[in-house]
């Protein structure tokens, strides 16, 4: 921590802009959020990608979305082995402590993590197969998705399909968590799978009835 | 995935608002971001808390911030054991693939994860000590911070200090990653530790020279 | 070039201040900008006036705004006659080589160039009508705007209107460039007209729907 | 102008940040600048490049620098032919109307315009030789500089030298303006040639005594 540097002055300046405007206009609301704690209705799991911010896309107010962001918006399977599982911890906190009513998983086009997985699984990225590759090991979670799309024709078709598989695999893993399954069964929680195209701005959702993603 | 439900109509409605305004205004920019890929300057690690969105606080444009959000904005120590480490994967991708110039860790007031850690470490929350508690195991990462603040007088003082320790412990762990240490040493990467007060809107930064957090 | 003098020490001193602070804070980012080249989202055409710096007004980071500044923020009509057109060259480079997504033209209050044009067109400044007056010939570009405001009552009203005409005439001329028209038609580029009041800090934007400038 | 679009909301937001902070803190100064007009001490001619903003590098206050920015920071020779010369107009206004005491020309590393000139002159960019290329015709101004560096060994050496020639040729052309020459001779105006390295942050100045650029 003795290596920490002061924040770049541009960010300091912009922060003071926010403080004097967006914060000042909502001072009472921020105070209430601070005094009473958060009460979000929705948890969103999306990618770290700098081009995809769900607060903007869904016009979320402060206090509405509890957001976990990781590489490729993945949820691992339920594995209570006493090790550190950051995504599972976020999910557990949202569902059991905050009692959110919705869990939304949103994938997106041009995902670097998904592309890395595709390259790794198809033998194009041996460096991601090394034990020491954090990205490679994380993307192992998507291997079941790769097995379902590997026979598609062409790299682009495979990548497009695998981006949607990142949502579907996560939805599957999501249901392996007992506290999720139970609340979905009782109707206290609903889960949603989305995929966002950065270039044309569309959002698609997975509909089990048709087993495809369709524009919202 | 056969349990997935259509997105609530309120979110669909808001999405179409975004599509018709913010997206339409920047259609060409989104197209370019899609075609050319992201090139973020900064990685931010912040909490999932629904009250703290760094894109707003720092007026970030699409493409500027690569954002990982987990419970209590924690970074684990470097541990290349072949297991899944979502935070380490995000960090590796940002620093080695995207070559960000800044890593910013931002903690905040009223952090539920930090409070859980305090309660667990002080014997007030036995349920968090169970092996099956994902939140408890995740918050184990902050135990070294608890040891440094446990002698402070009073629960509130301890909690306030522990929120800042969540930033300091993460800064320490951050420097255990060889690819981070190397780039910090060569001047290609700088790291920053912040703490945000939700109620009064202030942001403090850690300054190694004075060993305290000071308002920006 | 044998008449060049050393830079005044005050500027040397300030430069070293920048180098030790703003540059040092972002050293890694500058290195990356140097290695990878610029990728600005926006081109801004504004006046040379020392009181109007768009980087400050819009909190722009290094690499965000490609900025052309000339007298009275004018864009000439498309004229590929093989002569030197500095503004057209800047526009061509921004749109075709850098592929910016936005072109913003910003006029301002108290513009000396606009006042010169008004004086020249109304017979008050014969010296500007001479062939050898660079300022006069440059401000000829705004004559179509003068024709639209010359019947307004009073010098101040005419000057205020002519400042906005400098933006409107430039927007009109901007659309005569084939590479601009084409990208605006395809949605790859959007254009914006602003006017800034130095004294009270307001910024107005031209809205075609209402055919007036309105505060942002 | 009926194609103009509203300003992207992010820029609107950032503007309000500036208004509430930097502007509010200096309200009296802005009012005075508006009431009394500008009185800049220095004119700067620099490139449009989004990575090089002289207000930052030299910590310039509002009202200090009258800034003309064009591709490759070029000044054409004095040519009072009644045509439109935007750079000459800016120079004339700064020197004869505003009576600045300094004219500073600042080039920089990685200049796209200079590289285009090098490619064009060495036969690598036939498209820039077309009559309709605004960038090509603009960069013709630098051909005398190319002739002086064309025998250097290697592309990088030529490009580095040509970036500095863009400053030297401009200094030469600057002195062909009678109103400049006269004021330099009387000691009322001094001129300066700089070159800035984006990656390492250095600024060099041309010293006629040694005929080289040296770090300031």
mmCIF file with all atom_site columns, N, CA and C in Angstrom, chain B residues 25-29 31-33 36-41 61-62 64 98-102 186-190, chain C residues 25-29 31-33 36-41 61-62 64 98-102 186-190:
data_model
loop_
_atom_site.group_PDB
_atom_site.id
_atom_site.type_symbol
_atom_site.label_atom_id
_atom_site.label_alt_id
_atom_site.label_comp_id
_atom_site.label_asym_id
_atom_site.label_entity_id
_atom_site.label_seq_id
_atom_site.pdbx_PDB_ins_code
_atom_site.Cartn_x
_atom_site.Cartn_y
_atom_site.Cartn_z
_atom_site.occupancy
_atom_site.B_iso_or_equiv
_atom_site.pdbx_formal_charge
_atom_site.auth_seq_id
_atom_site.auth_comp_id
_atom_site.auth_asym_id
_atom_site.auth_atom_id
_atom_site.pdbx_PDB_model_num
ATOM 1   N N  . UNK B 1 25  ? -27.625 8.929  -29.547 1.00 0.00 ? 25  UNK B N  1
ATOM 2   C CA . UNK B 1 25  ? -26.708 10.079 -29.574 1.00 0.00 ? 25  UNK B CA 1
ATOM 3   C C  . UNK B 1 25  ? -25.272 9.668  -29.887 1.00 0.00 ? 25  UNK B C  1
ATOM 4   N N  . UNK B 1 26  ? -24.938 8.441  -29.538 1.00 0.00 ? 26  UNK B N  1
ATOM 5   C CA . UNK B 1 26  ? -23.554 7.983  -29.653 1.00 0.00 ? 26  UNK B CA 1
ATOM 6   C C  . UNK B 1 26  ? -23.438 6.756  -30.525 1.00 0.00 ? 26  UNK B C  1
ATOM 7   N N  . UNK B 1 27  ? -24.381 6.606  -31.420 1.00 0.00 ? 27  UNK B N  1
ATOM 8   C CA . UNK B 1 27  ? -24.433 5.404  -32.247 1.00 0.00 ? 27  UNK B CA 1
ATOM 9   C C  . UNK B 1 27  ? -23.099 5.135  -32.938 1.00 0.00 ? 27  UNK B C  1
ATOM 10  N N  . UNK B 1 28  ? -22.508 6.199  -33.471 1.00 0.00 ? 28  UNK B N  1
ATOM 11  C CA . UNK B 1 28  ? -21.255 6.022  -34.193 1.00 0.00 ? 28  UNK B CA 1
ATOM 12  C C  . UNK B 1 28  ? -20.132 5.580  -33.252 1.00 0.00 ? 28  UNK B C  1
ATOM 13  N N  . UNK B 1 29  ? -20.175 6.095  -32.033 1.00 0.00 ? 29  UNK B N  1
ATOM 14  C CA . UNK B 1 29  ? -19.154 5.716  -31.066 1.00 0.00 ? 29  UNK B CA 1
ATOM 15  C C  . UNK B 1 29  ? -19.297 4.262  -30.651 1.00 0.00 ? 29  UNK B C  1
ATOM 16  N N  . UNK B 1 31  ? -20.574 1.940  -32.411 1.00 0.00 ? 31  UNK B N  1
ATOM 17  C CA . UNK B 1 31  ? -20.157 1.126  -33.559 1.00 0.00 ? 31  UNK B CA 1
ATOM 18  C C  . UNK B 1 31  ? -18.633 0.980  -33.577 1.00 0.00 ? 31  UNK B C  1
ATOM 19  N N  . UNK B 1 32  ? -17.981 2.096  -33.291 1.00 0.00 ? 32  UNK B N  1
ATOM 20  C CA . UNK B 1 32  ? -16.523 2.066  -33.307 1.00 0.00 ? 32  UNK B CA 1
ATOM 21  C C  . UNK B 1 32  ? -15.972 1.225  -32.161 1.00 0.00 ? 32  UNK B C  1
ATOM 22  N N  . UNK B 1 33  ? -16.579 1.361  -30.984 1.00 0.00 ? 33  UNK B N  1
ATOM 23  C CA . UNK B 1 33  ? -16.144 0.534  -29.854 1.00 0.00 ? 33  UNK B CA 1
ATOM 24  C C  . UNK B 1 33  ? -16.324 -0.942 -30.189 1.00 0.00 ? 33  UNK B C  1
ATOM 25  N N  . UNK B 1 36  ? -13.602 -1.828 -33.061 1.00 0.00 ? 36  UNK B N  1
ATOM 26  C CA . UNK B 1 36  ? -12.176 -1.733 -32.717 1.00 0.00 ? 36  UNK B CA 1
ATOM 27  C C  . UNK B 1 36  ? -11.830 -2.325 -31.357 1.00 0.00 ? 36  UNK B C  1
ATOM 28  N N  . UNK B 1 37  ? -12.837 -2.664 -30.583 1.00 0.00 ? 37  UNK B N  1
ATOM 29  C CA . UNK B 1 37  ? -12.564 -3.211 -29.257 1.00 0.00 ? 37  UNK B CA 1
ATOM 30  C C  . UNK B 1 37  ? -12.347 -2.119 -28.233 1.00 0.00 ? 37  UNK B C  1
ATOM 31  N N  . UNK B 1 38  ? -12.326 -2.517 -26.982 1.00 0.00 ? 38  UNK B N  1
ATOM 32  C CA . UNK B 1 38  ? -12.171 -1.554 -25.901 1.00 0.00 ? 38  UNK B CA 1
ATOM 33  C C  . UNK B 1 38  ? -10.705 -1.176 -25.697 1.00 0.00 ? 38  UNK B C  1
ATOM 34  N N  . UNK B 1 39  ? -10.445 0.000  -25.164 1.00 0.00 ? 39  UNK B N  1
ATOM 35  C CA . UNK B 1 39  ? -9.095  0.430  -24.797 1.00 0.00 ? 39  UNK B CA 1
ATOM 36  C C  . UNK B 1 39  ? -9.190  1.272  -23.533 1.00 0.00 ? 39  UNK B C  1
ATOM 37  N N  . UNK B 1 40  ? -9.646  0.668  -22.442 1.00 0.00 ? 40  UNK B N  1
ATOM 38  C CA . UNK B 1 40  ? -9.845  1.444  -21.214 1.00 0.00 ? 40  UNK B CA 1
ATOM 39  C C  . UNK B 1 40  ? -8.523  1.902  -20.613 1.00 0.00 ? 40  UNK B C  1
ATOM 40  N N  . UNK B 1 41  ? -8.535  3.065  -20.027 1.00 0.00 ? 41  UNK B N  1
ATOM 41  C CA . UNK B 1 41  ? -7.348  3.608  -19.369 1.00 0.00 ? 41  UNK B CA 1
ATOM 42  C C  . UNK B 1 41  ? -7.217  3.077  -17.943 1.00 0.00 ? 41  UNK B C  1
ATOM 43  N N  . UNK B 1 61  ? -16.967 7.798  -19.538 1.00 0.00 ? 61  UNK B N  1
ATOM 44  C CA . UNK B 1 61  ? -17.555 7.519  -20.838 1.00 0.00 ? 61  UNK B CA 1
ATOM 45  C C  . UNK B 1 61  ? -17.531 6.000  -21.092 1.00 0.00 ? 61  UNK B C  1
ATOM 46  N N  . UNK B 1 62  ? -18.333 5.552  -22.052 1.00 0.00 ? 62  UNK B N  1
ATOM 47  C CA . UNK B 1 62  ? -18.226 4.145  -22.447 1.00 0.00 ? 62  UNK B CA 1
ATOM 48  C C  . UNK B 1 62  ? -16.805 3.911  -22.950 1.00 0.00 ? 62  UNK B C  1
ATOM 49  N N  . UNK B 1 64  ? -14.051 3.771  -20.981 1.00 0.00 ? 64  UNK B N  1
ATOM 50  C CA . UNK B 1 64  ? -12.992 4.315  -20.111 1.00 0.00 ? 64  UNK B CA 1
ATOM 51  C C  . UNK B 1 64  ? -12.603 3.413  -18.939 1.00 0.00 ? 64  UNK B C  1
ATOM 52  N N  . UNK B 1 98  ? -5.257  -5.811 -21.569 1.00 0.00 ? 98  UNK B N  1
ATOM 53  C CA . UNK B 1 98  ? -5.733  -4.460 -21.906 1.00 0.00 ? 98  UNK B CA 1
ATOM 54  C C  . UNK B 1 98  ? -4.701  -3.378 -21.591 1.00 0.00 ? 98  UNK B C  1
ATOM 55  N N  . UNK B 1 99  ? -3.721  -3.724 -20.759 1.00 0.00 ? 99  UNK B N  1
ATOM 56  C CA . UNK B 1 99  ? -2.642  -2.797 -20.430 1.00 0.00 ? 99  UNK B CA 1
ATOM 57  C C  . UNK B 1 99  ? -3.156  -1.474 -19.873 1.00 0.00 ? 99  UNK B C  1
ATOM 58  N N  . UNK B 1 100 ? -4.082  -1.554 -18.907 1.00 0.00 ? 100 UNK B N  1
ATOM 59  C CA . UNK B 1 100 ? -4.574  -0.334 -18.274 1.00 0.00 ? 100 UNK B CA 1
ATOM 60  C C  . UNK B 1 100 ? -3.420  0.393  -17.588 1.00 0.00 ? 100 UNK B C  1
ATOM 61  N N  . UNK B 1 101 ? -3.583  1.709  -17.436 1.00 0.00 ? 101 UNK B N  1
ATOM 62  C CA . UNK B 1 101 ? -2.538  2.525  -16.822 1.00 0.00 ? 101 UNK B CA 1
ATOM 63  C C  . UNK B 1 101 ? -2.785  2.760  -15.335 1.00 0.00 ? 101 UNK B C  1
ATOM 64  N N  . UNK B 1 102 ? -4.020  2.541  -14.902 1.00 0.00 ? 102 UNK B N  1
ATOM 65  C CA . UNK B 1 102 ? -4.373  2.765  -13.498 1.00 0.00 ? 102 UNK B CA 1
ATOM 66  C C  . UNK B 1 102 ? -5.232  1.614  -12.974 1.00 0.00 ? 102 UNK B C  1
ATOM 67  N N  . UNK B 1 186 ? 8.139   -0.334 -13.195 1.00 0.00 ? 186 UNK B N  1
ATOM 68  C CA . UNK B 1 186 ? 8.622   0.298  -14.431 1.00 0.00 ? 186 UNK B CA 1
ATOM 69  C C  . UNK B 1 186 ? 7.894   1.601  -14.749 1.00 0.00 ? 186 UNK B C  1
ATOM 70  N N  . UNK B 1 187 ? 6.894   1.927  -13.933 1.00 0.00 ? 187 UNK B N  1
ATOM 71  C CA . UNK B 1 187 ? 6.151   3.169  -14.169 1.00 0.00 ? 187 UNK B CA 1
ATOM 72  C C  . UNK B 1 187 ? 5.039   3.030  -15.185 1.00 0.00 ? 187 UNK B C  1
ATOM 73  N N  . UNK B 1 188 ? 4.731   1.803  -15.609 1.00 0.00 ? 188 UNK B N  1
ATOM 74  C CA . UNK B 1 188 ? 3.669   1.600  -16.594 1.00 0.00 ? 188 UNK B CA 1
ATOM 75  C C  . UNK B 1 188 ? 2.282   1.478  -15.969 1.00 0.00 ? 188 UNK B C  1
ATOM 76  N N  . UNK B 1 189 ? 2.224   1.400  -14.666 1.00 0.00 ? 189 UNK B N  1
ATOM 77  C CA . UNK B 1 189 ? 0.942   1.211  -13.981 1.00 0.00 ? 189 UNK B CA 1
ATOM 78  C C  . UNK B 1 189 ? 0.993   1.962  -12.656 1.00 0.00 ? 189 UNK B C  1
ATOM 79  N N  . UNK B 1 190 ? -0.070  2.654  -12.324 1.00 0.00 ? 190 UNK B N  1
ATOM 80  C CA . UNK B 1 190 ? -0.122  3.220  -10.980 1.00 0.00 ? 190 UNK B CA 1
ATOM 81  C C  . UNK B 1 190 ? -1.390  2.752  -10.291 1.00 0.00 ? 190 UNK B C  1
ATOM 82  N N  . UNK C 2 25  ? 1.428   11.483 -12.789 1.00 0.00 ? 25  UNK C N  1
ATOM 83  C CA . UNK C 2 25  ? 0.260   10.696 -12.360 1.00 0.00 ? 25  UNK C CA 1
ATOM 84  C C  . UNK C 2 25  ? -0.242  9.766  -13.460 1.00 0.00 ? 25  UNK C C  1
ATOM 85  N N  . UNK C 2 26  ? 0.015   10.160 -14.703 1.00 0.00 ? 26  UNK C N  1
ATOM 86  C CA . UNK C 2 26  ? -0.549  9.424  -15.830 1.00 0.00 ? 26  UNK C CA 1
ATOM 87  C C  . UNK C 2 26  ? 0.528   8.922  -16.776 1.00 0.00 ? 26  UNK C C  1
ATOM 88  N N  . UNK C 2 27  ? 1.713   8.758  -16.232 1.00 0.00 ? 27  UNK C N  1
ATOM 89  C CA . UNK C 2 27  ? 2.844   8.376  -17.060 1.00 0.00 ? 27  UNK C CA 1
ATOM 90  C C  . UNK C 2 27  ? 2.548   7.163  -17.929 1.00 0.00 ? 27  UNK C C  1
ATOM 91  N N  . UNK C 2 28  ? 1.914   6.155  -17.321 1.00 0.00 ? 28  UNK C N  1
ATOM 92  C CA . UNK C 2 28  ? 1.625   4.935  -18.070 1.00 0.00 ? 28  UNK C CA 1
ATOM 93  C C  . UNK C 2 28  ? 0.633   5.199  -19.198 1.00 0.00 ? 28  UNK C C  1
ATOM 94  N N  . UNK C 2 29  ? -0.321  6.085  -18.948 1.00 0.00 ? 29  UNK C N  1
ATOM 95  C CA . UNK C 2 29  ? -1.314  6.405  -19.962 1.00 0.00 ? 29  UNK C CA 1
ATOM 96  C C  . UNK C 2 29  ? -0.685  7.170  -21.115 1.00 0.00 ? 29  UNK C C  1
ATOM 97  N N  . UNK C 2 31  ? 2.398   6.968  -22.045 1.00 0.00 ? 31  UNK C N  1
ATOM 98  C CA . UNK C 2 31  ? 3.210   5.999  -22.773 1.00 0.00 ? 31  UNK C CA 1
ATOM 99  C C  . UNK C 2 31  ? 2.339   5.203  -23.747 1.00 0.00 ? 31  UNK C C  1
ATOM 100 N N  . UNK C 2 32  ? 1.167   4.811  -23.249 1.00 0.00 ? 32  UNK C N  1
ATOM 101 C CA . UNK C 2 32  ? 0.277   4.028  -24.097 1.00 0.00 ? 32  UNK C CA 1
ATOM 102 C C  . UNK C 2 32  ? -0.270  4.862  -25.244 1.00 0.00 ? 32  UNK C C  1
ATOM 103 N N  . UNK C 2 33  ? -0.629  6.101  -24.965 1.00 0.00 ? 33  UNK C N  1
ATOM 104 C CA . UNK C 2 33  ? -1.094  6.984  -26.042 1.00 0.00 ? 33  UNK C CA 1
ATOM 105 C C  . UNK C 2 33  ? -0.003  7.145  -27.099 1.00 0.00 ? 33  UNK C C  1
ATOM 106 N N  . UNK C 2 36  ? 0.382   3.554  -28.936 1.00 0.00 ? 36  UNK C N  1
ATOM 107 C CA . UNK C 2 36  ? -0.748  3.042  -29.718 1.00 0.00 ? 36  UNK C CA 1
ATOM 108 C C  . UNK C 2 36  ? -1.420  4.100  -30.580 1.00 0.00 ? 36  UNK C C  1
ATOM 109 N N  . UNK C 2 37  ? -1.050  5.346  -30.420 1.00 0.00 ? 37  UNK C N  1
ATOM 110 C CA . UNK C 2 37  ? -1.680  6.392  -31.209 1.00 0.00 ? 37  UNK C CA 1
ATOM 111 C C  . UNK C 2 37  ? -2.983  6.861  -30.589 1.00 0.00 ? 37  UNK C C  1
ATOM 112 N N  . UNK C 2 38  ? -3.493  7.972  -31.105 1.00 0.00 ? 38  UNK C N  1
ATOM 113 C CA . UNK C 2 38  ? -4.720  8.537  -30.564 1.00 0.00 ? 38  UNK C CA 1
ATOM 114 C C  . UNK C 2 38  ? -5.947  7.832  -31.119 1.00 0.00 ? 38  UNK C C  1
ATOM 115 N N  . UNK C 2 39  ? -7.040  7.855  -30.383 1.00 0.00 ? 39  UNK C N  1
ATOM 116 C CA . UNK C 2 39  ? -8.324  7.329  -30.846 1.00 0.00 ? 39  UNK C CA 1
ATOM 117 C C  . UNK C 2 39  ? -9.439  8.210  -30.299 1.00 0.00 ? 39  UNK C C  1
ATOM 118 N N  . UNK C 2 40  ? -9.450  9.477  -30.689 1.00 0.00 ? 40  UNK C N  1
ATOM 119 C CA . UNK C 2 40  ? -10.436 10.405 -30.107 1.00 0.00 ? 40  UNK C CA 1
ATOM 120 C C  . UNK C 2 40  ? -11.848 10.075 -30.561 1.00 0.00 ? 40  UNK C C  1
ATOM 121 N N  . UNK C 2 41  ? -12.794 10.302 -29.690 1.00 0.00 ? 41  UNK C N  1
ATOM 122 C CA . UNK C 2 41  ? -14.212 10.069 -30.006 1.00 0.00 ? 41  UNK C CA 1
ATOM 123 C C  . UNK C 2 41  ? -14.812 11.270 -30.715 1.00 0.00 ? 41  UNK C C  1
ATOM 124 N N  . UNK C 2 61  ? -10.305 14.126 -21.156 1.00 0.00 ? 61  UNK C N  1
ATOM 125 C CA . UNK C 2 61  ? -9.046  13.458 -20.871 1.00 0.00 ? 61  UNK C CA 1
ATOM 126 C C  . UNK C 2 61  ? -8.114  13.575 -22.085 1.00 0.00 ? 61  UNK C C  1
ATOM 127 N N  . UNK C 2 62  ? -6.821  13.349 -21.864 1.00 0.00 ? 62  UNK C N  1
ATOM 128 C CA . UNK C 2 62  ? -5.913  13.282 -23.005 1.00 0.00 ? 62  UNK C CA 1
ATOM 129 C C  . UNK C 2 62  ? -6.399  12.170 -23.925 1.00 0.00 ? 62  UNK C C  1
ATOM 130 N N  . UNK C 2 64  ? -9.181  12.326 -25.871 1.00 0.00 ? 64  UNK C N  1
ATOM 131 C CA . UNK C 2 64  ? -10.626 12.338 -26.142 1.00 0.00 ? 64  UNK C CA 1
ATOM 132 C C  . UNK C 2 64  ? -11.055 13.285 -27.267 1.00 0.00 ? 64  UNK C C  1
ATOM 133 N N  . UNK C 2 98  ? -9.236  9.325  -38.539 1.00 0.00 ? 98  UNK C N  1
ATOM 134 C CA . UNK C 2 98  ? -9.471  8.988  -37.136 1.00 0.00 ? 98  UNK C CA 1
ATOM 135 C C  . UNK C 2 98  ? -10.869 8.439  -36.894 1.00 0.00 ? 98  UNK C C  1
ATOM 136 N N  . UNK C 2 99  ? -11.777 8.673  -37.837 1.00 0.00 ? 99  UNK C N  1
ATOM 137 C CA . UNK C 2 99  ? -13.141 8.139  -37.731 1.00 0.00 ? 99  UNK C CA 1
ATOM 138 C C  . UNK C 2 99  ? -13.842 8.571  -36.442 1.00 0.00 ? 99  UNK C C  1
ATOM 139 N N  . UNK C 2 100 ? -13.765 9.866  -36.134 1.00 0.00 ? 100 UNK C N  1
ATOM 140 C CA . UNK C 2 100 ? -14.465 10.366 -34.944 1.00 0.00 ? 100 UNK C CA 1
ATOM 141 C C  . UNK C 2 100 ? -15.961 10.140 -35.095 1.00 0.00 ? 100 UNK C C  1
ATOM 142 N N  . UNK C 2 101 ? -16.644 10.050 -33.962 1.00 0.00 ? 101 UNK C N  1
ATOM 143 C CA . UNK C 2 101 ? -18.086 9.792  -33.976 1.00 0.00 ? 101 UNK C CA 1
ATOM 144 C C  . UNK C 2 101 ? -18.897 11.079 -33.860 1.00 0.00 ? 101 UNK C C  1
ATOM 145 N N  . UNK C 2 102 ? -18.255 12.149 -33.393 1.00 0.00 ? 102 UNK C N  1
ATOM 146 C CA . UNK C 2 102 ? -18.945 13.426 -33.213 1.00 0.00 ? 102 UNK C CA 1
ATOM 147 C C  . UNK C 2 102 ? -18.096 14.575 -33.748 1.00 0.00 ? 102 UNK C C  1
ATOM 148 N N  . UNK C 2 186 ? -25.296 7.650  -42.835 1.00 0.00 ? 186 UNK C N  1
ATOM 149 C CA . UNK C 2 186 ? -25.235 6.248  -42.406 1.00 0.00 ? 186 UNK C CA 1
ATOM 150 C C  . UNK C 2 186 ? -25.309 6.089  -40.892 1.00 0.00 ? 186 UNK C C  1
ATOM 151 N N  . UNK C 2 187 ? -25.324 7.202  -40.182 1.00 0.00 ? 187 UNK C N  1
ATOM 152 C CA . UNK C 2 187 ? -25.384 7.121  -38.720 1.00 0.00 ? 187 UNK C CA 1
ATOM 153 C C  . UNK C 2 187 ? -24.028 6.945  -38.064 1.00 0.00 ? 187 UNK C C  1
ATOM 154 N N  . UNK C 2 188 ? -22.955 7.041  -38.826 1.00 0.00 ? 188 UNK C N  1
ATOM 155 C CA . UNK C 2 188 ? -21.621 6.856  -38.256 1.00 0.00 ? 188 UNK C CA 1
ATOM 156 C C  . UNK C 2 188 ? -21.046 8.132  -37.661 1.00 0.00 ? 188 UNK C C  1
ATOM 157 N N  . UNK C 2 189 ? -21.706 9.245  -37.891 1.00 0.00 ? 189 UNK C N  1
ATOM 158 C CA . UNK C 2 189 ? -21.193 10.529 -37.411 1.00 0.00 ? 189 UNK C CA 1
ATOM 159 C C  . UNK C 2 189 ? -22.375 11.404 -37.021 1.00 0.00 ? 189 UNK C C  1
ATOM 160 N N  . UNK C 2 190 ? -22.243 12.091 -35.890 1.00 0.00 ? 190 UNK C N  1
ATOM 161 C CA . UNK C 2 190 ? -23.287 13.069 -35.591 1.00 0.00 ? 190 UNK C CA 1
ATOM 162 C C  . UNK C 2 190 ? -22.634 14.423 -35.356 1.00 0.00 ? 190 UNK C C  1
#
